[in-house]
Amino acid sequence: MLSAGLNIVGFSWITSPAATELEMIVLDWLAKMLKLPEDFLSAGQGGGVIQGTASEAVLVVLLAARDKVLRRVGKDALEKLVVYASDQMHSSLQKACQIAGIHPENCRLLKATSSTNYALSPEFLSETISQDLTIGLIPFFLCATVGTTSSTAVDPLLSLGKIAKSNGMWFHVDAAYAGSACVCPEFRHYMDGVEEADSFNMNAHKWFLTNFDCSALWVKDRSAFVQALSTNPEYLKNKASQANMVVDYKDWQVPLGRRFRSLKLWMVLRLYGLENLQCYIRNHIKLAKHFENLIAQDPRFEVVTPRIFSLVCFRLLPVRNDESHGNKLNHQLLDAVNSTGSAFISHTVNTY
Ligand code: PLP
């Protein structure tokens, strides 16, 4: 209510220094809660910024990465640029590629199967990159997910990050949903390898008690944003910006105008505190574990992928291995539960 009522339009530092300064501070706090490497803190070359959504986050890092590689290889090489992720990656990457002018054929969504619990295989990634290099393409962007949308799969950040680094690629980690759980020490290991990443994103508005919209994005090299997204018209010029003494978040995002969203995150962090936030996350995971046990005890059902966070993927088992009839039954169950209006189950499809 405060953030809406104050009606701050903080597009550059000078229009509302407090909005920018508080955003830098709370994102440093959150980065420390997540034990992000120091390179992501605002004291160095990096820093955090609040985007509206994870979709905007992946778009701006893709634009920064695209322009960075084009500065190296020449601007005519756009059609040779290749993006990699697993096919479990959220569709926001595909949309970002469409906006950034990456050829749809150069967006490699590599199949992830039950053999890796739907995580991206580093070997498969390496092979695909090698093949692309052989035919003269330019791998430039890898996106991994901690907590995929369909099954909360966790991609192996460390090995993937090393592959990205050895090929000079930008490595983005999408932890839109599961990043919140990583403030608990017992779940932090799912982010191991994040030190290899160039950017990391989590939605505080998903599972961190913060009102929509509040998507936290950190980068190691903020100049990559500025080089890709900065404009400098006369009417925005001011001494602080010209002297390079301040952060102008307009250069880290698509729009010019921006809300005072850090106030919401500040309120959440100050009001609940780390311990309460950890309890809240743990409780959800405990409830999911309980539900998973109930499902596992009932012979009519199957837990389809191992539960990692608070999502349980389950289905009614098909009778006599009739998968198509089984799918029909599961759809009927979904519709029956959702039509009660008292519970809502979301669905996904395993295509293999
Ligand atoms: N990434 C993951 C892993 C998600 O689960 C989602 C949303 O479900 C998104 C990205 C997109 O989120 P947003 O609505 O913030 O763009």
Short mmCIF file of C-alpha atoms and ligand atoms in Angstrom, two decimals:
data_model
loop_
_atom_site.label_atom_id
_atom_site.label_comp_id
_atom_site.label_asym_id
_atom_site.label_seq_id
_atom_site.Cartn_x
_atom_site.Cartn_y
_atom_site.Cartn_z
CA MET A 1 0.00 0.00 0.00
CA LEU A 2 2.85 2.35 0.84
CA SER A 3 4.66 1.61 -2.38
CA ALA A 4 1.50 2.27 -4.43
CA GLY A 5 0.48 5.30 -2.37
CA LEU A 6 3.85 7.04 -2.48
CA ASN A 7 3.65 6.71 -6.27
CA ILE A 8 7.39 6.90 -6.82
CA VAL A 9 8.39 6.85 -10.48
CA GLY A 10 12.01 5.94 -9.93
CA PHE A 11 13.40 5.67 -13.43
CA SER A 12 16.76 7.23 -12.68
CA TRP A 13 18.60 7.70 -9.41
CA ILE A 14 17.93 11.45 -9.31
CA THR A 15 14.13 11.03 -9.49
CA SER A 16 14.11 9.12 -6.19
CA PRO A 17 17.50 8.30 -4.69
CA ALA A 18 15.85 6.35 -1.85
CA ALA A 19 14.11 3.95 -4.24
CA THR A 20 17.39 3.07 -5.97
CA GLU A 21 19.52 2.97 -2.80
CA LEU A 22 17.01 0.76 -0.95
CA GLU A 23 16.80 -1.61 -3.91
CA MET A 24 20.57 -2.05 -3.88
CA ILE A 25 20.54 -2.64 -0.13
CA VAL A 26 17.69 -5.17 0.04
CA LEU A 27 19.03 -7.12 -2.92
CA ASP A 28 22.42 -7.30 -1.22
CA TRP A 29 20.64 -8.60 1.91
CA LEU A 30 18.76 -11.20 -0.09
CA ALA A 31 21.92 -12.18 -1.97
CA LYS A 32 23.63 -12.79 1.38
CA MET A 33 20.66 -14.86 2.61
CA LEU A 34 21.03 -16.99 -0.52
CA LYS A 35 24.81 -17.12 -0.06
CA LEU A 36 25.33 -15.83 -3.59
CA PRO A 37 28.98 -15.24 -4.47
CA GLU A 38 30.26 -11.75 -3.59
CA ASP A 39 30.54 -10.89 -7.28
CA PHE A 40 26.77 -10.47 -7.30
CA LEU A 41 26.81 -7.78 -4.61
CA SER A 42 26.56 -4.09 -5.43
CA ALA A 43 29.93 -3.23 -3.89
CA GLY A 44 31.81 -4.66 -6.89
CA GLN A 45 31.07 -4.81 -10.60
CA GLY A 46 27.77 -6.60 -10.15
CA GLY A 47 24.55 -6.08 -8.26
CA GLY A 48 20.87 -6.85 -8.00
CA VAL A 49 17.82 -5.30 -9.58
CA ILE A 50 14.09 -5.93 -9.20
CA GLN A 51 12.38 -6.88 -12.45
CA GLY A 52 8.65 -7.41 -12.83
CA THR A 53 8.88 -11.08 -13.72
CA ALA A 54 11.29 -13.92 -14.44
CA SER A 55 10.38 -13.47 -18.10
CA GLU A 56 11.70 -9.91 -18.07
CA ALA A 57 14.79 -11.10 -16.18
CA VAL A 58 15.73 -13.68 -18.78
CA LEU A 59 15.00 -11.18 -21.56
CA VAL A 60 17.33 -8.50 -20.23
CA VAL A 61 20.18 -10.93 -19.55
CA LEU A 62 19.74 -12.45 -23.01
CA LEU A 63 19.95 -8.96 -24.56
CA ALA A 64 23.06 -8.18 -22.52
CA ALA A 65 24.65 -11.50 -23.52
CA ARG A 66 23.70 -11.07 -27.17
CA ASP A 67 25.25 -7.63 -27.42
CA LYS A 68 28.33 -8.75 -25.55
CA VAL A 69 29.01 -11.58 -27.99
CA LEU A 70 28.17 -9.40 -31.01
CA ARG A 71 30.74 -6.85 -29.85
CA ARG A 72 33.28 -9.68 -29.97
CA VAL A 73 32.31 -11.45 -33.20
CA GLY A 74 30.74 -8.61 -35.21
CA LYS A 75 27.15 -7.45 -35.47
CA ASP A 76 26.42 -9.38 -38.67
CA ALA A 77 26.70 -12.67 -36.79
CA LEU A 78 23.26 -12.49 -35.17
CA GLU A 79 21.89 -15.38 -37.19
CA LYS A 80 24.72 -17.64 -36.00
CA LEU A 81 24.03 -17.17 -32.28
CA VAL A 82 22.75 -20.23 -30.40
CA VAL A 83 20.92 -20.50 -27.07
CA TYR A 84 20.80 -23.69 -24.96
CA ALA A 85 18.54 -24.98 -22.20
CA SER A 86 16.66 -28.16 -21.41
CA ASP A 87 13.20 -28.75 -22.81
CA GLN A 88 11.97 -28.37 -19.22
CA MET A 89 12.97 -24.71 -19.27
CA HIS A 90 10.11 -22.27 -18.83
CA SER A 91 8.68 -20.89 -22.09
CA SER A 92 9.89 -17.41 -21.08
CA LEU A 93 13.26 -18.24 -22.67
CA GLN A 94 11.61 -18.94 -26.00
CA LYS A 95 9.74 -15.65 -25.79
CA ALA A 96 12.97 -13.82 -24.91
CA CYS A 97 14.64 -15.38 -27.97
CA GLN A 98 11.76 -14.23 -30.17
CA ILE A 99 12.14 -10.67 -28.88
CA ALA A 100 15.95 -10.69 -29.06
CA GLY A 101 15.96 -11.80 -32.70
CA ILE A 102 17.51 -15.20 -32.04
CA HIS A 103 16.55 -17.49 -34.88
CA PRO A 104 13.99 -20.08 -33.61
CA GLU A 105 16.13 -22.83 -35.15
CA ASN A 106 19.02 -21.68 -32.96
CA CYS A 107 17.14 -22.11 -29.71
CA ARG A 108 18.24 -25.58 -28.54
CA LEU A 109 15.85 -27.06 -26.00
CA LEU A 110 17.62 -30.30 -25.20
CA LYS A 111 15.56 -33.29 -24.14
CA ALA A 112 15.74 -34.06 -20.46
CA THR A 113 14.42 -37.48 -19.49
CA SER A 114 13.53 -39.48 -16.39
CA SER A 115 17.08 -40.92 -16.43
CA THR A 116 18.33 -37.58 -15.02
CA ASN A 117 15.08 -36.77 -13.18
CA TYR A 118 14.46 -34.22 -15.93
CA ALA A 119 17.68 -32.29 -15.37
CA LEU A 120 19.79 -31.15 -18.33
CA SER A 121 22.62 -33.59 -19.08
CA PRO A 122 26.05 -31.90 -19.29
CA GLU A 123 27.26 -34.59 -21.72
CA PHE A 124 24.34 -33.95 -24.06
CA LEU A 125 24.98 -30.21 -23.84
CA SER A 126 28.69 -30.63 -24.65
CA GLU A 127 27.93 -32.84 -27.64
CA THR A 128 25.38 -30.38 -29.00
CA ILE A 129 27.72 -27.41 -28.57
CA SER A 130 30.51 -29.30 -30.38
CA GLN A 131 28.21 -30.10 -33.29
CA ASP A 132 27.12 -26.46 -33.53
CA LEU A 133 30.71 -25.23 -33.47
CA THR A 134 31.61 -27.63 -36.27
CA ILE A 135 29.02 -26.07 -38.56
CA GLY A 136 30.16 -22.52 -37.76
CA LEU A 137 27.47 -21.52 -35.27
CA ILE A 138 28.24 -19.44 -32.17
CA PRO A 139 27.03 -20.81 -28.80
CA PHE A 140 26.52 -17.77 -26.55
CA PHE A 141 23.85 -18.36 -23.91
CA LEU A 142 23.03 -21.21 -21.54
CA CYS A 143 20.07 -21.15 -19.22
CA ALA A 144 19.79 -23.63 -16.35
CA THR A 145 16.88 -24.02 -13.97
CA VAL A 146 16.78 -24.70 -10.24
CA GLY A 147 13.23 -25.99 -9.85
CA THR A 148 11.64 -26.46 -13.27
CA THR A 149 7.99 -25.57 -13.75
CA SER A 150 6.75 -29.08 -14.52
CA SER A 151 8.58 -31.15 -11.91
CA THR A 152 10.99 -28.85 -9.97
CA ALA A 153 14.00 -30.58 -11.56
CA VAL A 154 17.37 -29.08 -10.69
CA ASP A 155 19.97 -28.72 -13.41
CA PRO A 156 23.59 -29.48 -12.37
CA LEU A 157 24.85 -25.90 -12.22
CA LEU A 158 28.52 -26.63 -11.61
CA SER A 159 29.13 -28.89 -14.63
CA LEU A 160 26.89 -26.82 -16.88
CA GLY A 161 28.56 -23.60 -15.77
CA LYS A 162 31.99 -24.98 -16.55
CA ILE A 163 30.88 -25.92 -20.06
CA ALA A 164 29.44 -22.44 -20.56
CA LYS A 165 32.63 -20.81 -19.32
CA SER A 166 34.93 -22.91 -21.48
CA ASN A 167 32.87 -21.87 -24.52
CA GLY A 168 32.73 -18.18 -23.62
CA MET A 169 28.96 -18.30 -23.07
CA TRP A 170 26.74 -16.32 -20.69
CA PHE A 171 25.31 -18.62 -18.00
CA HIS A 172 21.93 -17.65 -16.53
CA VAL A 173 20.23 -19.51 -13.67
CA ASP A 174 16.45 -19.39 -13.43
CA ALA A 175 15.41 -20.20 -9.86
CA ALA A 176 12.10 -18.34 -10.16
CA TYR A 177 10.24 -20.67 -7.81
CA ALA A 178 12.83 -22.74 -5.93
CA GLY A 179 15.32 -19.95 -5.23
CA SER A 180 13.28 -19.04 -2.15
CA ALA A 181 13.91 -22.47 -0.59
CA CYS A 182 17.66 -21.88 -0.85
CA VAL A 183 17.57 -19.42 2.08
CA CYS A 184 17.39 -22.60 4.20
CA PRO A 185 20.88 -24.07 4.70
CA GLU A 186 19.59 -27.62 4.10
CA PHE A 187 18.35 -26.68 0.59
CA ARG A 188 21.14 -24.29 -0.38
CA HIS A 189 23.12 -27.11 -2.04
CA TYR A 190 20.63 -27.10 -4.94
CA MET A 191 22.27 -23.84 -5.96
CA ASP A 192 25.82 -25.16 -5.72
CA GLY A 193 27.70 -24.09 -8.81
CA VAL A 194 25.97 -20.71 -8.96
CA GLU A 195 29.45 -19.22 -8.64
CA GLU A 196 29.86 -20.15 -12.33
CA ALA A 197 26.78 -18.13 -13.30
CA ASP A 198 26.72 -14.67 -14.85
CA SER A 199 23.20 -14.01 -13.64
CA PHE A 200 20.73 -15.49 -11.15
CA ASN A 201 17.01 -14.90 -10.76
CA MET A 202 14.34 -15.73 -8.21
CA ASN A 203 10.77 -14.50 -7.89
CA ALA A 204 10.19 -13.11 -4.42
CA HIS A 205 6.52 -12.88 -5.42
CA LYS A 206 6.29 -16.65 -5.87
CA TRP A 207 7.29 -18.25 -2.58
CA PHE A 208 8.75 -15.46 -0.46
CA LEU A 209 5.66 -13.72 0.87
CA THR A 210 6.20 -10.63 -1.28
CA ASN A 211 3.35 -9.11 -3.25
CA PHE A 212 3.43 -9.38 -7.02
CA ASP A 213 5.53 -8.09 -8.74
CA CYS A 214 9.01 -8.61 -7.39
CA SER A 215 11.49 -10.68 -9.39
CA ALA A 216 15.03 -10.42 -8.02
CA LEU A 217 17.82 -10.57 -10.59
CA TRP A 218 21.56 -10.41 -9.90
CA VAL A 219 24.40 -10.01 -12.37
CA LYS A 220 28.15 -10.16 -11.99
CA ASP A 221 28.89 -7.56 -14.63
CA ARG A 222 26.39 -4.71 -14.58
CA SER A 223 28.19 -2.94 -17.40
CA ALA A 224 26.85 -5.64 -19.75
CA PHE A 225 23.36 -4.32 -19.01
CA VAL A 226 24.33 -0.71 -19.46
CA GLN A 227 26.04 -1.43 -22.79
CA ALA A 228 22.96 -3.22 -24.10
CA LEU A 229 20.12 -1.20 -22.60
CA SER A 230 21.32 2.33 -21.89
CA THR A 231 20.04 5.44 -23.62
CA ASN A 232 21.06 8.93 -22.65
CA PRO A 233 18.61 11.58 -23.88
CA GLU A 234 19.09 15.22 -22.92
CA TYR A 235 16.00 15.36 -20.67
CA LEU A 236 17.38 12.62 -18.40
CA LYS A 237 20.88 14.06 -18.03
CA ASN A 238 21.91 15.03 -14.49
CA LYS A 239 25.16 15.54 -12.61
CA ALA A 240 25.05 12.33 -10.55
CA SER A 241 24.47 10.11 -13.60
CA GLN A 242 26.98 11.97 -15.79
CA ALA A 243 29.65 11.58 -13.13
CA ASN A 244 28.95 7.84 -13.01
CA MET A 245 28.47 8.03 -9.26
CA VAL A 246 25.11 6.31 -9.07
CA VAL A 247 23.15 3.35 -10.37
CA ASP A 248 20.43 4.16 -12.90
CA TYR A 249 18.20 1.13 -12.99
CA LYS A 250 16.60 2.34 -16.23
CA ASP A 251 19.72 0.89 -17.89
CA TRP A 252 19.09 -2.58 -16.39
CA GLN A 253 15.54 -3.08 -17.65
CA VAL A 254 13.17 -2.62 -20.60
CA PRO A 255 10.92 0.25 -19.39
CA LEU A 256 12.12 3.64 -18.24
CA GLY A 257 9.68 4.17 -15.36
CA ARG A 258 9.81 1.91 -12.33
CA ARG A 259 7.94 1.44 -9.05
CA PHE A 260 9.30 1.48 -5.50
CA ARG A 261 9.21 -2.31 -5.32
CA SER A 262 12.13 -2.60 -2.93
CA LEU A 263 9.89 -1.23 -0.19
CA LYS A 264 7.81 -4.42 -0.39
CA LEU A 265 10.87 -6.64 -0.08
CA TRP A 266 12.26 -4.45 2.70
CA MET A 267 8.96 -4.86 4.57
CA VAL A 268 9.02 -8.66 4.14
CA LEU A 269 12.62 -8.99 5.27
CA ARG A 270 12.17 -6.67 8.26
CA LEU A 271 8.75 -7.92 9.30
CA TYR A 272 9.36 -11.68 9.12
CA GLY A 273 13.14 -11.95 9.27
CA LEU A 274 15.21 -14.83 7.97
CA GLU A 275 14.16 -17.38 10.59
CA ASN A 276 10.45 -16.90 10.01
CA LEU A 277 10.91 -17.07 6.26
CA GLN A 278 12.86 -20.31 6.68
CA CYS A 279 10.07 -21.75 8.89
CA TYR A 280 7.48 -20.80 6.30
CA ILE A 281 9.40 -22.58 3.51
CA ARG A 282 10.10 -25.61 5.70
CA ASN A 283 6.48 -25.93 6.61
CA HIS A 284 5.41 -26.02 2.96
CA ILE A 285 8.00 -28.66 2.24
CA LYS A 286 6.84 -30.66 5.25
CA LEU A 287 3.25 -30.54 3.97
CA ALA A 288 4.42 -31.70 0.54
CA LYS A 289 6.36 -34.58 2.13
CA HIS A 290 3.25 -35.60 4.03
CA PHE A 291 1.18 -35.56 0.85
CA GLU A 292 3.89 -37.51 -0.99
CA ASN A 293 3.74 -40.20 1.73
CA LEU A 294 -0.02 -40.45 1.46
CA ILE A 295 0.25 -40.89 -2.30
CA ALA A 296 3.03 -43.47 -1.96
CA GLN A 297 0.90 -45.56 0.41
CA ASP A 298 -2.04 -45.73 -1.99
CA PRO A 299 -1.56 -48.43 -4.67
CA ARG A 300 -3.82 -46.58 -7.11
CA PHE A 301 -1.31 -43.74 -7.39
CA GLU A 302 2.31 -43.24 -8.34
CA VAL A 303 4.76 -40.46 -7.43
CA VAL A 304 6.17 -39.78 -10.88
CA THR A 305 9.34 -37.81 -10.11
CA PRO A 306 11.14 -37.53 -6.78
CA ARG A 307 9.76 -34.63 -4.74
CA ILE A 308 12.47 -32.06 -4.09
CA PHE A 309 10.71 -28.94 -2.82
CA SER A 310 6.99 -28.36 -2.25
CA LEU A 311 5.67 -29.80 -5.51
CA VAL A 312 4.49 -33.42 -5.67
CA CYS A 313 4.18 -34.90 -9.17
CA PHE A 314 1.77 -37.80 -9.04
CA ARG A 315 -0.70 -39.64 -11.21
CA LEU A 316 -3.30 -42.37 -11.14
CA LEU A 317 -1.59 -45.51 -12.42
CA PRO A 318 -2.97 -46.77 -15.72
CA VAL A 319 -4.88 -50.04 -15.47
CA ARG A 320 -3.21 -52.93 -17.38
CA ASN A 321 -0.54 -50.50 -18.69
CA ASP A 322 -3.07 -48.77 -20.92
CA GLU A 323 -1.35 -45.35 -20.99
CA SER A 324 -3.92 -43.62 -23.14
CA HIS A 325 -6.81 -44.72 -20.92
CA GLY A 326 -4.64 -43.76 -17.91
CA ASN A 327 -4.16 -40.24 -19.29
CA LYS A 328 -7.90 -39.92 -19.75
CA LEU A 329 -8.51 -40.99 -16.17
CA ASN A 330 -5.95 -38.49 -14.87
CA HIS A 331 -7.61 -35.68 -16.82
CA GLN A 332 -10.95 -36.69 -15.34
CA LEU A 333 -9.48 -36.69 -11.83
CA LEU A 334 -7.94 -33.26 -12.43
CA ASP A 335 -11.22 -31.83 -13.70
CA ALA A 336 -13.17 -33.44 -10.86
CA VAL A 337 -10.88 -32.02 -8.16
CA ASN A 338 -10.62 -28.57 -9.75
CA SER A 339 -14.36 -28.29 -10.31
CA THR A 340 -14.95 -28.61 -6.56
CA GLY A 341 -13.55 -25.11 -6.14
CA SER A 342 -11.93 -26.13 -2.84
CA ALA A 343 -8.61 -27.40 -4.22
CA PHE A 344 -6.64 -26.76 -7.37
CA ILE A 345 -4.18 -29.17 -8.98
CA SER A 346 -2.00 -28.06 -11.89
CA HIS A 347 -0.94 -30.53 -14.53
CA THR A 348 1.89 -31.38 -16.86
CA VAL A 349 2.61 -34.08 -19.44
CA ASN A 350 5.52 -36.43 -19.67
CA THR A 351 6.09 -36.82 -23.38
CA TYR A 352 8.48 -39.79 -23.21
N1 PLP B 1 10.78 -19.74 -14.64
C1 PLP B 1 10.19 -20.72 -13.92
C2 PLP B 1 11.00 -21.86 -13.43
C3 PLP B 1 8.82 -20.63 -13.62
O1 PLP B 1 8.24 -21.61 -12.92
C4 PLP B 1 8.10 -19.52 -14.11
C5 PLP B 1 6.65 -19.39 -13.85
O2 PLP B 1 5.94 -20.33 -13.55
C6 PLP B 1 8.76 -18.54 -14.85
C7 PLP B 1 10.10 -18.69 -15.10
C8 PLP B 1 8.06 -17.35 -15.38
O3 PLP B 1 7.70 -16.52 -14.37
P1 PLP B 1 7.16 -15.02 -14.58
O4 PLP B 1 5.67 -15.11 -14.55
O5 PLP B 1 7.70 -14.29 -13.40
O6 PLP B 1 7.66 -14.51 -15.86
#
